[in-house]
mmCIF file of C-alpha atoms in Angstrom:
data_model
loop_
_atom_site.group_PDB
_atom_site.id
_atom_site.type_symbol
_atom_site.label_atom_id
_atom_site.label_comp_id
_atom_site.label_asym_id
_atom_site.label_seq_id
_atom_site.Cartn_x
_atom_site.Cartn_y
_atom_site.Cartn_z
ATOM 1 C CA MET A 1 39.509 6.526 13.090
ATOM 2 C CA SER A 2 36.952 3.800 13.902
ATOM 3 C CA HIS A 3 33.702 3.356 12.111
ATOM 4 C CA ARG A 4 30.642 2.168 13.725
ATOM 5 C CA PHE A 5 27.879 0.478 11.813
ATOM 6 C CA SER A 6 24.494 0.832 13.348
ATOM 7 C CA GLN A 7 21.465 -1.495 12.764
ATOM 8 C CA PRO A 8 19.429 -0.583 9.721
ATOM 9 C CA GLN A 9 16.666 1.885 10.444
ATOM 10 C CA LEU A 10 12.973 1.111 9.462
ATOM 11 C CA PRO A 11 11.674 3.540 7.037
ATOM 12 C CA MET A 12 9.481 6.307 8.341
ATOM 13 C CA VAL A 13 7.050 5.827 5.449
ATOM 14 C CA VAL A 14 6.854 3.845 2.245
ATOM 15 C CA LEU A 15 5.609 5.362 -1.027
ATOM 16 C CA THR A 16 4.862 3.015 -3.807
ATOM 17 C CA ASP A 17 3.634 2.969 -7.249
ATOM 18 C CA LEU A 18 1.015 0.374 -8.176
ATOM 19 C CA ASP A 19 1.016 -1.014 -11.920
ATOM 20 C CA GLY A 20 3.980 -3.182 -12.256
ATOM 21 C CA THR A 21 5.265 -2.360 -8.699
ATOM 22 C CA LEU A 22 2.849 -3.366 -6.008
ATOM 23 C CA LEU A 23 0.476 -4.873 -8.484
ATOM 24 C CA ASP A 24 1.398 -7.450 -11.189
ATOM 25 C CA HIS A 25 1.630 -5.615 -14.417
ATOM 26 C CA HIS A 26 -0.563 -8.307 -16.319
ATOM 27 C CA SER A 27 -2.841 -9.785 -13.610
ATOM 28 C CA TYR A 28 -2.994 -6.855 -11.195
ATOM 29 C CA THR A 29 -2.820 -9.269 -8.280
ATOM 30 C CA TYR A 30 -1.032 -7.781 -5.141
ATOM 31 C CA ALA A 31 -0.499 -11.261 -3.486
ATOM 32 C CA PRO A 32 3.286 -11.233 -3.866
ATOM 33 C CA ALA A 33 3.566 -8.008 -2.132
ATOM 34 C CA LEU A 34 1.394 -9.198 0.821
ATOM 35 C CA PRO A 35 4.183 -10.342 3.042
ATOM 36 C CA ALA A 36 6.163 -7.194 2.790
ATOM 37 C CA LEU A 37 2.938 -5.062 3.297
ATOM 38 C CA ASN A 38 2.037 -7.105 6.302
ATOM 39 C CA GLN A 39 5.597 -6.798 7.666
ATOM 40 C CA LEU A 40 5.426 -2.969 7.216
ATOM 41 C CA GLN A 41 2.022 -2.868 8.924
ATOM 42 C CA ASP A 42 3.475 -4.761 11.848
ATOM 43 C CA TYR A 43 6.113 -2.241 12.381
ATOM 44 C CA ASN A 44 3.568 0.615 11.925
ATOM 45 C CA VAL A 45 5.253 1.945 8.841
ATOM 46 C CA PRO A 46 2.699 3.797 6.710
ATOM 47 C CA VAL A 47 2.296 2.707 3.116
ATOM 48 C CA VAL A 48 1.381 5.438 0.663
ATOM 49 C CA LEU A 49 -0.144 4.504 -2.630
ATOM 50 C CA VAL A 50 1.006 6.680 -5.415
ATOM 51 C CA THR A 51 -0.655 6.203 -8.827
ATOM 52 C CA SER A 52 -2.227 7.589 -11.897
ATOM 53 C CA LYS A 53 -5.419 5.769 -11.017
ATOM 54 C CA THR A 54 -8.524 7.489 -9.938
ATOM 55 C CA LEU A 55 -9.299 8.188 -6.447
ATOM 56 C CA ALA A 56 -12.192 5.734 -6.543
ATOM 57 C CA GLU A 57 -9.908 2.920 -7.947
ATOM 58 C CA VAL A 58 -7.138 3.522 -5.376
ATOM 59 C CA SER A 59 -9.401 3.863 -2.567
ATOM 60 C CA ALA A 60 -10.954 0.415 -3.177
ATOM 61 C CA LEU A 61 -7.439 -1.216 -3.345
ATOM 62 C CA SER A 62 -6.146 0.675 -0.257
ATOM 63 C CA ALA A 63 -9.280 -0.770 1.589
ATOM 64 C CA ALA A 64 -8.610 -4.153 0.344
ATOM 65 C CA LEU A 65 -5.075 -4.069 1.476
ATOM 66 C CA GLY A 66 -6.194 -2.800 4.842
ATOM 67 C CA LEU A 67 -4.392 0.392 4.446
ATOM 68 C CA ASP A 68 -5.612 3.560 6.136
ATOM 69 C CA HIS A 69 -3.085 6.163 5.018
ATOM 70 C CA PRO A 70 -3.073 9.114 2.606
ATOM 71 C CA VAL A 71 -2.926 8.256 -1.083
ATOM 72 C CA VAL A 72 -1.626 10.168 -4.176
ATOM 73 C CA ALA A 73 -3.876 9.547 -7.236
ATOM 74 C CA GLU A 74 -5.031 11.025 -10.675
ATOM 75 C CA ASN A 75 -1.402 11.428 -11.766
ATOM 76 C CA GLY A 76 -0.605 13.169 -8.606
ATOM 77 C CA ALA A 77 -3.265 15.941 -8.924
ATOM 78 C CA LEU A 78 -4.941 14.536 -5.888
ATOM 79 C CA VAL A 79 -3.614 13.788 -2.571
ATOM 80 C CA ALA A 80 -6.395 12.281 -0.200
ATOM 81 C CA VAL A 81 -5.644 12.309 3.593
#
């Protein structure tokens, strides 16, 4: 039996938490994540922010990052499309 290895596939969508994941836990900067976010945008892979933050907070961050995708906010109680 032969095995064939295919090229890795791009994800269809990326869902990410914010605090301590996309944002630095202490400074809240997203600068270290920008290269990966830019590459995902280049490949048209949507990035969905998932957070306990309020819609106002996550909307401002989403705009600053140039993201135009749904967000999950308010501890999952709100999905804004």
